[in-house]
Amino acid sequence: MNTYNVTSTERRVFTLTRNDSFVGRLVYDKWFSFQSTIELPGYAPFTVDAKGFDWSNVTVNQNAEVVADFKLTWNGQFVIKTRLDTIADQFLVKQKGVVNNKFVLLTNDGVELLVVEPTYTGTQSTVDYRLSASDAFDEVANRDLLGLVVIHCANYYVAMMAMSTATLLMV
């Protein structure tokens, strides 16, 4: 099992590392935005755009071509579809447990690939993540991009829960 770490700076830049080596970066255009860019060494940047009335449909584009998309379903799970290297894959991100707020990435067949554990730093109001990857995750094509897409899903979920809580507090 391999471990990846994601550190957040300025609440909008998330840097993915493995064994203290840079893997990639997720950069949001501004704080509390769903628009972002994914940077991976050796690749042109990927742009992430939310679409729809409720921003529940998100596309990942490279050179104006959709390479992945994900959607938040009614039960709080994300369905990720990738179209990389002419291979179409589908994955599921769902919350693992209610109290600990972990997320899990599963294949379409239910094989666990990645467990994402957020760590909240109260003084800076940022979220860092620890990703525990199964051996099967290391065999996934473009796993680095997929890992950052999963972080985007986790951030999306945290932002939606924060907005829901704020709305409830105002009522």
Backbone as JSON Lines, residues from 0, in Angstrom:
{"i":0,"aa":"M","n":[0.84,-1.18,0.0],"ca":[0.0,0.0,0.0],"c":[0.89,1.24,0.0]}
{"i":1,"aa":"N","n":[0.58,2.18,-0.88],"ca":[1.35,3.41,-0.99],"c":[0.57,4.57,-0.38]}
{"i":2,"aa":"T","n":[1.31,5.55,0.1],"ca":[0.69,6.72,0.71],"c":[1.06,7.97,-0.08]}
{"i":3,"aa":"Y","n":[0.04,8.77,-0.36],"ca":[0.22,10.07,-0.98],"c":[-0.21,11.12,0.04]}
{"i":4,"aa":"N","n":[0.34,12.31,-0.06],"ca":[-0.07,13.41,0.8],"c":[-0.47,14.6,-0.05]}
{"i":5,"aa":"V","n":[-1.48,15.3,0.4],"ca":[-1.93,16.52,-0.26],"c":[-1.88,17.63,0.78]}
{"i":6,"aa":"T","n":[-1.1,18.67,0.47],"ca":[-1.03,19.82,1.37],"c":[-1.69,21.01,0.7]}
{"i":7,"aa":"S","n":[-2.43,21.75,1.51],"ca":[-3.17,22.9,1.03],"c":[-2.46,24.18,1.45]}
{"i":8,"aa":"T","n":[-2.36,25.11,0.52],"ca":[-1.85,26.44,0.85],"c":[-2.83,27.46,0.3]}
{"i":9,"aa":"E","n":[-3.04,28.49,1.06],"ca":[-3.93,29.59,0.67],"c":[-5.36,29.11,0.4]}
{"i":10,"aa":"R","n":[-5.75,27.96,0.89],"ca":[-7.09,27.38,0.73],"c":[-7.5,27.16,-0.72]}
{"i":11,"aa":"R","n":[-6.57,27.28,-1.66],"ca":[-6.94,27.06,-3.05],"c":[-5.9,26.32,-3.86]}
{"i":12,"aa":"V","n":[-4.75,26.03,-3.27],"ca":[-3.7,25.27,-3.95],"c":[-3.47,23.97,-3.18]}
{"i":13,"aa":"F","n":[-3.63,22.84,-3.87],"ca":[-3.49,21.53,-3.25],"c":[-2.39,20.77,-3.99]}
{"i":14,"aa":"T","n":[-1.29,20.49,-3.28],"ca":[-0.12,19.85,-3.88],"c":[-0.06,18.38,-3.47]}
{"i":15,"aa":"L","n":[-0.02,17.5,-4.48],"ca":[0.02,16.06,-4.27],"c":[1.47,15.59,-4.33]}
{"i":16,"aa":"T","n":[1.89,14.85,-3.28],"ca":[3.24,14.29,-3.24],"c":[3.18,12.81,-2.89]}
{"i":17,"aa":"R","n":[4.22,12.12,-3.3],"ca":[4.4,10.71,-2.94],"c":[5.85,10.55,-2.56]}
{"i":18,"aa":"N","n":[6.1,10.07,-1.35],"ca":[7.47,9.95,-0.83],"c":[8.2,11.28,-0.94]}
{"i":19,"aa":"D","n":[7.53,12.35,-0.59],"ca":[8.06,13.73,-0.61],"c":[8.44,14.21,-2.01]}
{"i":20,"aa":"S","n":[8.03,13.52,-3.05],"ca":[8.28,13.94,-4.43],"c":[7.0,14.52,-5.03]}
{"i":21,"aa":"F","n":[7.14,15.62,-5.76],"ca":[6.01,16.29,-6.38],"c":[5.35,15.38,-7.41]}
{"i":22,"aa":"V","n":[4.02,15.25,-7.32],"ca":[3.26,14.45,-8.28],"c":[2.4,15.36,-9.15]}
{"i":23,"aa":"G","n":[1.73,16.33,-8.53],"ca":[0.86,17.22,-9.27],"c":[0.23,18.26,-8.36]}
{"i":24,"aa":"R","n":[-0.57,19.13,-8.98],"ca":[-1.16,20.23,-8.22],"c":[-2.56,20.53,-8.74]}
{"i":25,"aa":"L","n":[-3.46,20.82,-7.82],"ca":[-4.81,21.27,-8.11],"c":[-4.9,22.71,-7.63]}
{"i":26,"aa":"V","n":[-5.18,23.63,-8.57],"ca":[-5.21,25.06,-8.24],"c":[-6.58,25.62,-8.6]}
{"i":27,"aa":"Y","n":[-7.28,26.11,-7.59],"ca":[-8.59,26.73,-7.82],"c":[-8.39,28.18,-8.24]}
{"i":28,"aa":"D","n":[-9.27,28.65,-9.13],"ca":[-9.17,30.03,-9.62],"c":[-9.27,31.03,-8.48]}
{"i":29,"aa":"K","n":[-10.17,30.77,-7.56],"ca":[-10.32,31.61,-6.37],"c":[-10.91,30.76,-5.27]}
{"i":30,"aa":"W","n":[-10.89,31.28,-4.07],"ca":[-11.4,30.55,-2.93],"c":[-12.89,30.32,-3.08]}
{"i":31,"aa":"F","n":[-13.37,29.14,-2.74],"ca":[-14.76,28.72,-2.84],"c":[-15.24,28.71,-4.29]}
{"i":32,"aa":"S","n":[-14.37,28.36,-5.21],"ca":[-14.71,28.24,-6.62],"c":[-14.62,26.77,-7.01]}
{"i":33,"aa":"F","n":[-15.41,26.37,-7.99],"ca":[-15.3,25.01,-8.5],"c":[-14.41,24.96,-9.74]}
{"i":34,"aa":"Q","n":[-14.11,26.12,-10.33],"ca":[-13.23,26.2,-11.49],"c":[-11.79,26.02,-11.01]}
{"i":35,"aa":"S","n":[-11.03,25.18,-11.7],"ca":[-9.66,24.95,-11.28],"c":[-8.81,24.43,-12.43]}
{"i":36,"aa":"T","n":[-7.53,24.27,-12.14],"ca":[-6.57,23.72,-13.09],"c":[-5.81,22.6,-12.4]}
{"i":37,"aa":"I","n":[-5.6,21.51,-13.12],"ca":[-4.77,20.42,-12.61],"c":[-3.47,20.44,-13.41]}
{"i":38,"aa":"E","n":[-2.36,20.48,-12.67],"ca":[-1.03,20.51,-13.28],"c":[-0.3,19.21,-12.97]}
{"i":39,"aa":"L","n":[0.14,18.53,-14.02],"ca":[0.94,17.31,-13.88],"c":[2.2,17.46,-14.72]}
{"i":40,"aa":"P","n":[3.36,17.08,-14.2],"ca":[4.59,17.19,-14.98],"c":[4.48,16.41,-16.29]}
{"i":41,"aa":"G","n":[4.9,17.04,-17.38],"ca":[4.9,16.38,-18.68],"c":[3.59,16.43,-19.43]}
{"i":42,"aa":"Y","n":[2.58,17.09,-18.87],"ca":[1.27,17.19,-19.52],"c":[0.87,18.65,-19.66]}
{"i":43,"aa":"A","n":[0.08,18.93,-20.69],"ca":[-0.55,20.25,-20.79],"c":[-1.54,20.36,-19.63]}
{"i":44,"aa":"P","n":[-1.81,21.57,-19.16],"ca":[-2.74,21.73,-18.03],"c":[-4.13,21.18,-18.34]}
{"i":45,"aa":"F","n":[-4.78,20.7,-17.31],"ca":[-6.16,20.24,-17.38],"c":[-7.02,21.31,-16.72]}
{"i":46,"aa":"T","n":[-8.11,21.72,-17.37],"ca":[-9.02,22.67,-16.76],"c":[-10.24,21.93,-16.23]}
{"i":47,"aa":"V","n":[-10.7,22.35,-15.08],"ca":[-11.85,21.73,-14.44],"c":[-12.96,22.78,-14.37]}
{"i":48,"aa":"D","n":[-14.1,22.47,-14.99],"ca":[-15.21,23.41,-15.07],"c":[-16.49,22.78,-14.56]}
{"i":49,"aa":"A","n":[-17.18,23.49,-13.68],"ca":[-18.49,23.05,-13.18],"c":[-19.57,23.57,-14.11]}
{"i":50,"aa":"K","n":[-20.56,22.74,-14.35],"ca":[-21.65,23.11,-15.25],"c":[-22.98,22.81,-14.58]}
{"i":51,"aa":"G","n":[-24.02,23.41,-15.11],"ca":[-25.36,23.16,-14.6],"c":[-25.76,24.15,-13.53]}
{"i":52,"aa":"F","n":[-27.04,24.17,-13.26],"ca":[-27.62,25.09,-12.29],"c":[-26.99,24.93,-10.92]}
{"i":53,"aa":"D","n":[-26.78,23.7,-10.5],"ca":[-26.27,23.44,-9.15],"c":[-24.8,23.02,-9.15]}
{"i":54,"aa":"W","n":[-24.11,23.2,-10.25],"ca":[-22.69,22.85,-10.4],"c":[-22.42,21.38,-10.11]}
{"i":55,"aa":"S","n":[-23.41,20.52,-10.31],"ca":[-23.22,19.11,-9.97],"c":[-22.55,18.31,-11.08]}
{"i":56,"aa":"N","n":[-22.42,18.9,-12.27],"ca":[-21.71,18.25,-13.37],"c":[-20.39,18.97,-13.59]}
{"i":57,"aa":"V","n":[-19.31,18.22,-13.53],"ca":[-17.98,18.82,-13.64],"c":[-17.22,18.1,-14.74]}
{"i":58,"aa":"T","n":[-16.56,18.87,-15.61],"ca":[-15.75,18.27,-16.68],"c":[-14.28,18.61,-16.47]}
{"i":59,"aa":"V","n":[-13.43,17.68,-16.87],"ca":[-11.98,17.88,-16.86],"c":[-11.56,17.88,-18.33]}
{"i":60,"aa":"N","n":[-10.97,18.99,-18.76],"ca":[-10.62,19.17,-20.17],"c":[-9.12,19.36,-20.34]}
{"i":61,"aa":"Q","n":[-8.63,18.88,-21.47],"ca":[-7.25,19.14,-21.85],"c":[-7.25,19.46,-23.33]}
{"i":62,"aa":"N","n":[-6.72,20.63,-23.67],"ca":[-6.7,21.07,-25.07],"c":[-8.1,21.02,-25.69]}
{"i":63,"aa":"A","n":[-9.09,21.51,-24.96],"ca":[-10.49,21.6,-25.41],"c":[-11.16,20.24,-25.59]}
{"i":64,"aa":"E","n":[-10.56,19.18,-25.11],"ca":[-11.15,17.85,-25.19],"c":[-11.49,17.36,-23.78]}
{"i":65,"aa":"V","n":[-12.69,16.84,-23.6],"ca":[-13.1,16.31,-22.29],"c":[-12.39,14.97,-22.07]}
{"i":66,"aa":"V","n":[-11.59,14.9,-21.0],"ca":[-10.87,13.67,-20.68],"c":[-11.49,12.95,-19.48]}
{"i":67,"aa":"A","n":[-12.32,13.66,-18.74],"ca":[-13.02,13.06,-17.6],"c":[-14.18,13.96,-17.2]}
{"i":68,"aa":"D","n":[-15.13,13.37,-16.55],"ca":[-16.2,14.17,-15.95],"c":[-16.67,13.47,-14.7]}
{"i":69,"aa":"F","n":[-17.25,14.24,-13.81],"ca":[-17.84,13.63,-12.63],"c":[-19.1,14.36,-12.24]}
{"i":70,"aa":"K","n":[-19.94,13.62,-11.56],"ca":[-21.25,14.13,-11.2],"c":[-21.58,13.71,-9.78]}
{"i":71,"aa":"L","n":[-22.13,14.64,-9.02],"ca":[-22.62,14.33,-7.68],"c":[-24.02,13.77,-7.81]}
{"i":72,"aa":"T","n":[-24.23,12.56,-7.29],"ca":[-25.54,11.92,-7.38],"c":[-26.41,12.34,-6.2]}
{"i":73,"aa":"W","n":[-27.67,11.98,-6.26],"ca":[-28.63,12.36,-5.22],"c":[-28.27,11.81,-3.85]}
{"i":74,"aa":"N","n":[-27.51,10.7,-3.79],"ca":[-27.16,10.1,-2.51],"c":[-25.77,10.5,-2.01]}
{"i":75,"aa":"G","n":[-25.2,11.57,-2.58],"ca":[-23.94,12.1,-2.09],"c":[-22.7,11.39,-2.6]}
{"i":76,"aa":"Q","n":[-22.83,10.57,-3.63],"ca":[-21.68,9.9,-4.22],"c":[-21.31,10.57,-5.53]}
{"i":77,"aa":"F","n":[-20.05,10.48,-5.89],"ca":[-19.58,11.01,-7.16],"c":[-19.34,9.85,-8.12]}
{"i":78,"aa":"V","n":[-19.81,10.0,-9.34],"ca":[-19.51,9.05,-10.4],"c":[-18.51,9.74,-11.31]}
{"i":79,"aa":"I","n":[-17.33,9.14,-11.46],"ca":[-16.27,9.69,-12.3],"c":[-16.16,8.83,-13.55]}
{"i":80,"aa":"K","n":[-16.17,9.47,-14.71],"ca":[-15.96,8.77,-15.97],"c":[-14.72,9.37,-16.62]}
{"i":81,"aa":"T","n":[-13.78,8.5,-16.96],"ca":[-12.56,8.97,-17.63],"c":[-12.53,8.45,-19.05]}
{"i":82,"aa":"R","n":[-11.9,9.24,-19.91],"ca":[-11.72,8.87,-21.32],"c":[-10.27,9.14,-21.71]}
{"i":83,"aa":"L","n":[-9.39,8.45,-21.05],"ca":[-7.97,8.67,-21.26],"c":[-7.37,7.52,-22.04]}
{"i":84,"aa":"D","n":[-6.46,7.84,-22.91],"ca":[-5.76,6.81,-23.7],"c":[-6.75,5.88,-24.4]}
{"i":85,"aa":"T","n":[-7.83,6.43,-24.89],"ca":[-8.9,5.72,-25.6],"c":[-9.56,4.61,-24.76]}
{"i":86,"aa":"I","n":[-9.31,4.61,-23.46],"ca":[-9.94,3.64,-22.57],"c":[-10.93,4.39,-21.69]}
{"i":87,"aa":"A","n":[-12.17,3.95,-21.71],"ca":[-13.2,4.58,-20.87],"c":[-13.34,3.77,-19.58]}
{"i":88,"aa":"D","n":[-13.23,4.45,-18.46],"ca":[-13.38,3.81,-17.16],"c":[-14.39,4.58,-16.33]}
{"i":89,"aa":"Q","n":[-14.99,3.9,-15.39],"ca":[-15.92,4.56,-14.48],"c":[-15.53,4.21,-13.05]}
{"i":90,"aa":"F","n":[-15.57,5.22,-12.18],"ca":[-15.2,5.05,-10.78],"c":[-16.28,5.69,-9.91]}
{"i":91,"aa":"L","n":[-16.24,5.36,-8.63],"ca":[-17.2,5.9,-7.68],"c":[-16.44,6.43,-6.47]}
{"i":92,"aa":"V","n":[-16.78,7.64,-6.04],"ca":[-16.23,8.2,-4.8],"c":[-17.39,8.34,-3.84]}
{"i":93,"aa":"K","n":[-17.23,7.75,-2.66],"ca":[-18.29,7.89,-1.67],"c":[-17.69,8.11,-0.3]}
{"i":94,"aa":"Q","n":[-18.5,8.64,0.58],"ca":[-18.05,8.89,1.94],"c":[-17.97,7.56,2.68]}
{"i":95,"aa":"K","n":[-16.91,7.42,3.46],"ca":[-16.69,6.19,4.23],"c":[-16.83,6.56,5.7]}
{"i":96,"aa":"G","n":[-17.98,6.32,6.24],"ca":[-18.23,6.68,7.64],"c":[-18.8,8.08,7.74]}
{"i":97,"aa":"V","n":[-19.57,8.3,8.77],"ca":[-20.21,9.6,8.95],"c":[-19.36,10.51,9.82]}
{"i":98,"aa":"V","n":[-18.77,9.97,10.87],"ca":[-18.05,10.79,11.83],"c":[-16.67,11.2,11.32]}
{"i":99,"aa":"N","n":[-15.95,10.3,10.68],"ca":[-14.56,10.58,10.32],"c":[-14.39,11.26,8.96]}
{"i":100,"aa":"N","n":[-15.44,11.35,8.16],"ca":[-15.4,12.05,6.87],"c":[-14.34,11.53,5.91]}
{"i":101,"aa":"K","n":[-14.03,10.26,5.95],"ca":[-13.12,9.68,4.95],"c":[-13.9,9.46,3.67]}
{"i":102,"aa":"F","n":[-13.16,9.43,2.56],"ca":[-13.75,9.14,1.26],"c":[-13.03,7.93,0.68]}
{"i":103,"aa":"V","n":[-13.72,7.18,-0.15],"ca":[-13.12,6.01,-0.77],"c":[-13.38,6.06,-2.27]}
{"i":104,"aa":"L","n":[-12.36,5.7,-3.05],"ca":[-12.47,5.58,-4.51],"c":[-12.6,4.1,-4.83]}
{"i":105,"aa":"L","n":[-13.66,3.77,-5.57],"ca":[-13.94,2.38,-5.94],"c":[-13.98,2.24,-7.45]}
{"i":106,"aa":"T","n":[-13.62,1.06,-7.94],"ca":[-13.84,0.76,-9.35],"c":[-15.32,0.51,-9.56]}
{"i":107,"aa":"N","n":[-15.71,0.38,-10.8],"ca":[-17.1,0.07,-11.13],"c":[-17.51,-1.28,-10.55]}
{"i":108,"aa":"D","n":[-16.52,-2.15,-10.31],"ca":[-16.77,-3.48,-9.75],"c":[-16.71,-3.51,-8.22]}
{"i":109,"aa":"G","n":[-16.5,-2.34,-7.59],"ca":[-16.46,-2.27,-6.14],"c":[-15.11,-2.51,-5.51]}
{"i":110,"aa":"V","n":[-14.04,-2.57,-6.3],"ca":[-12.7,-2.76,-5.76],"c":[-12.21,-1.42,-5.2]}
{"i":111,"aa":"E","n":[-11.77,-1.44,-3.93],"ca":[-11.29,-0.22,-3.28],"c":[-9.9,0.13,-3.79]}
{"i":112,"aa":"L","n":[-9.77,1.34,-4.32],"ca":[-8.5,1.8,-4.87],"c":[-7.78,2.78,-3.96]}
{"i":113,"aa":"L","n":[-8.54,3.63,-3.3],"ca":[-7.95,4.76,-2.59],"c":[-8.83,5.13,-1.42]}
{"i":114,"aa":"V","n":[-8.22,5.39,-0.26],"ca":[-8.93,5.95,0.88],"c":[-8.36,7.34,1.12]}
{"i":115,"aa":"V","n":[-9.24,8.32,1.19],"ca":[-8.84,9.72,1.34],"c":[-9.27,10.19,2.72]}
{"i":116,"aa":"E","n":[-8.29,10.6,3.51],"ca":[-8.57,11.04,4.88],"c":[-8.21,12.52,5.03]}
{"i":117,"aa":"P","n":[-9.21,13.37,5.25],"ca":[-8.92,14.79,5.42],"c":[-8.41,15.1,6.82]}
{"i":118,"aa":"T","n":[-7.55,16.11,6.9],"ca":[-7.07,16.64,8.17],"c":[-7.33,18.13,8.15]}
{"i":119,"aa":"Y","n":[-8.12,18.59,9.08],"ca":[-8.49,20.01,9.13],"c":[-7.54,20.75,10.06]}
{"i":120,"aa":"T","n":[-6.98,21.84,9.56],"ca":[-6.11,22.67,10.38],"c":[-6.89,23.92,10.75]}
{"i":121,"aa":"G","n":[-7.3,24.0,12.0],"ca":[-8.17,25.06,12.46],"c":[-7.58,26.45,12.39]}
{"i":122,"aa":"T","n":[-6.28,26.58,12.63],"ca":[-5.7,27.92,12.66],"c":[-5.67,28.58,11.28]}
{"i":123,"aa":"Q","n":[-5.54,27.79,10.24],"ca":[-5.46,28.35,8.89],"c":[-6.71,28.05,8.06]}
{"i":124,"aa":"S","n":[-7.65,27.32,8.64],"ca":[-8.89,26.93,7.94],"c":[-8.6,26.24,6.62]}
{"i":125,"aa":"T","n":[-7.64,25.33,6.63],"ca":[-7.3,24.59,5.42],"c":[-7.55,23.1,5.66]}
{"i":126,"aa":"V","n":[-7.57,22.35,4.57],"ca":[-7.75,20.91,4.64],"c":[-6.57,20.26,3.91]}
{"i":127,"aa":"D","n":[-5.86,19.39,4.6],"ca":[-4.84,18.55,3.98],"c":[-5.43,17.15,3.88]}
{"i":128,"aa":"Y","n":[-4.83,16.32,3.04],"ca":[-5.36,14.97,2.86],"c":[-4.23,13.95,2.9]}
{"i":129,"aa":"R","n":[-4.55,12.77,3.38],"ca":[-3.66,11.62,3.3],"c":[-4.39,10.58,2.47]}
{"i":130,"aa":"L","n":[-3.74,10.1,1.42],"ca":[-4.34,9.13,0.51],"c":[-3.62,7.8,0.68]}
{"i":131,"aa":"S","n":[-4.36,6.76,1.02],"ca":[-3.82,5.41,1.12],"c":[-4.26,4.65,-0.11]}
{"i":132,"aa":"A","n":[-3.28,4.3,-0.94],"ca":[-3.58,3.67,-2.23],"c":[-3.33,2.17,-2.17]}
{"i":133,"aa":"S","n":[-4.26,1.41,-2.72],"ca":[-4.07,-0.04,-2.82],"c":[-3.13,-0.33,-3.99]}
{"i":134,"aa":"D","n":[-2.65,-1.56,-4.06],"ca":[-1.8,-1.94,-5.19],"c":[-2.55,-1.81,-6.5]}
{"i":135,"aa":"A","n":[-3.86,-2.02,-6.47],"ca":[-4.68,-1.89,-7.69],"c":[-4.69,-0.45,-8.21]}
{"i":136,"aa":"F","n":[-4.59,0.52,-7.3],"ca":[-4.56,1.93,-7.73],"c":[-3.31,2.21,-8.56]}
{"i":137,"aa":"D","n":[-2.19,1.61,-8.17],"ca":[-0.94,1.84,-8.89],"c":[-0.99,1.29,-10.32]}
{"i":138,"aa":"E","n":[-1.94,0.42,-10.61],"ca":[-2.09,-0.13,-11.96],"c":[-3.04,0.68,-12.83]}
{"i":139,"aa":"V","n":[-3.71,1.67,-12.25],"ca":[-4.67,2.49,-13.0],"c":[-3.92,3.46,-13.9]}
{"i":140,"aa":"A","n":[-4.31,3.51,-15.18],"ca":[-3.71,4.48,-16.1],"c":[-4.05,5.88,-15.62]}
{"i":141,"aa":"N","n":[-3.1,6.77,-15.68],"ca":[-3.29,8.17,-15.29],"c":[-3.79,8.31,-13.85]}
{"i":142,"aa":"R","n":[-3.22,7.52,-12.96],"ca":[-3.64,7.54,-11.56],"c":[-3.38,8.89,-10.9]}
{"i":143,"aa":"D","n":[-2.36,9.62,-11.34],"ca":[-2.07,10.92,-10.73],"c":[-3.2,11.91,-11.02]}
{"i":144,"aa":"L","n":[-3.68,11.92,-12.25],"ca":[-4.82,12.77,-12.6],"c":[-6.05,12.33,-11.82]}
{"i":145,"aa":"L","n":[-6.29,11.03,-11.76],"ca":[-7.45,10.51,-11.03],"c":[-7.37,10.89,-9.55]}
{"i":146,"aa":"G","n":[-6.19,10.81,-8.97],"ca":[-6.02,11.19,-7.56],"c":[-6.39,12.64,-7.31]}
{"i":147,"aa":"L","n":[-5.99,13.53,-8.21],"ca":[-6.34,14.95,-8.05],"c":[-7.81,15.21,-8.33]}
{"i":148,"aa":"V","n":[-8.41,14.44,-9.22],"ca":[-9.86,14.56,-9.44],"c":[-10.6,14.13,-8.17]}
{"i":149,"aa":"V","n":[-10.12,13.09,-7.51],"ca":[-10.74,12.65,-6.26],"c":[-10.62,13.74,-5.19]}
{"i":150,"aa":"I","n":[-9.49,14.42,-5.14],"ca":[-9.32,15.54,-4.19],"c":[-10.32,16.64,-4.52]}
{"i":151,"aa":"H","n":[-10.52,16.91,-5.81],"ca":[-11.53,17.91,-6.21],"c":[-12.91,17.47,-5.71]}
{"i":152,"aa":"C","n":[-13.23,16.19,-5.83],"ca":[-14.51,15.67,-5.33],"c":[-14.62,15.87,-3.82]}
{"i":153,"aa":"A","n":[-13.56,15.55,-3.08],"ca":[-13.58,15.72,-1.63],"c":[-13.77,17.19,-1.26]}
{"i":154,"aa":"N","n":[-13.05,18.08,-1.95],"ca":[-13.2,19.52,-1.7],"c":[-14.61,19.98,-2.02]}
{"i":155,"aa":"Y","n":[-15.15,19.48,-3.1],"ca":[-16.52,19.81,-3.52],"c":[-17.49,19.41,-2.41]}
{"i":156,"aa":"Y","n":[-17.33,18.2,-1.9],"ca":[-18.22,17.69,-0.85],"c":[-18.1,18.55,0.41]}
{"i":157,"aa":"V","n":[-16.88,18.86,0.82],"ca":[-16.66,19.69,2.01],"c":[-17.29,21.07,1.82]}
{"i":158,"aa":"A","n":[-17.13,21.66,0.63],"ca":[-17.71,22.98,0.35],"c":[-19.23,22.93,0.39]}
{"i":159,"aa":"M","n":[-19.83,21.88,-0.19],"ca":[-21.29,21.77,-0.18],"c":[-21.81,21.58,1.24]}
{"i":160,"aa":"M","n":[-21.11,20.81,2.05],"ca":[-21.54,20.63,3.44],"c":[-21.41,21.94,4.22]}
{"i":161,"aa":"A","n":[-20.35,22.7,3.94],"ca":[-20.18,23.99,4.61],"c":[-21.3,24.95,4.23]}
{"i":162,"aa":"M","n":[-21.67,24.96,2.94],"ca":[-22.76,25.83,2.5],"c":[-24.09,25.39,3.11]}
{"i":163,"aa":"S","n":[-24.31,24.08,3.21],"ca":[-25.54,23.57,3.81],"c":[-25.63,23.95,5.28]}
{"i":164,"aa":"T","n":[-24.51,23.82,5.98],"ca":[-24.48,24.17,7.4],"c":[-24.73,25.66,7.59]}
{"i":165,"aa":"A","n":[-24.1,26.48,6.75],"ca":[-24.3,27.93,6.85],"c":[-25.76,28.29,6.59]}
{"i":166,"aa":"T","n":[-26.37,27.63,5.63],"ca":[-27.79,27.89,5.33],"c":[-28.67,27.5,6.51]}
{"i":167,"aa":"L","n":[-28.39,26.36,7.13],"ca":[-29.17,25.93,8.29],"c":[-29.02,26.88,9.46]}
{"i":168,"aa":"L","n":[-27.82,27.42,9.64],"ca":[-27.59,28.35,10.74],"c":[-28.31,29.67,10.54]}
{"i":169,"aa":"M","n":[-28.57,30.04,9.29],"ca":[-29.25,31.3,9.02],"c":[-30.76,31.18,9.2]}
{"i":170,"aa":"V","n":[-31.27,29.97,9.19],"ca":[-32.73,29.77,9.3],"c":[-33.19,29.9,10.73]}
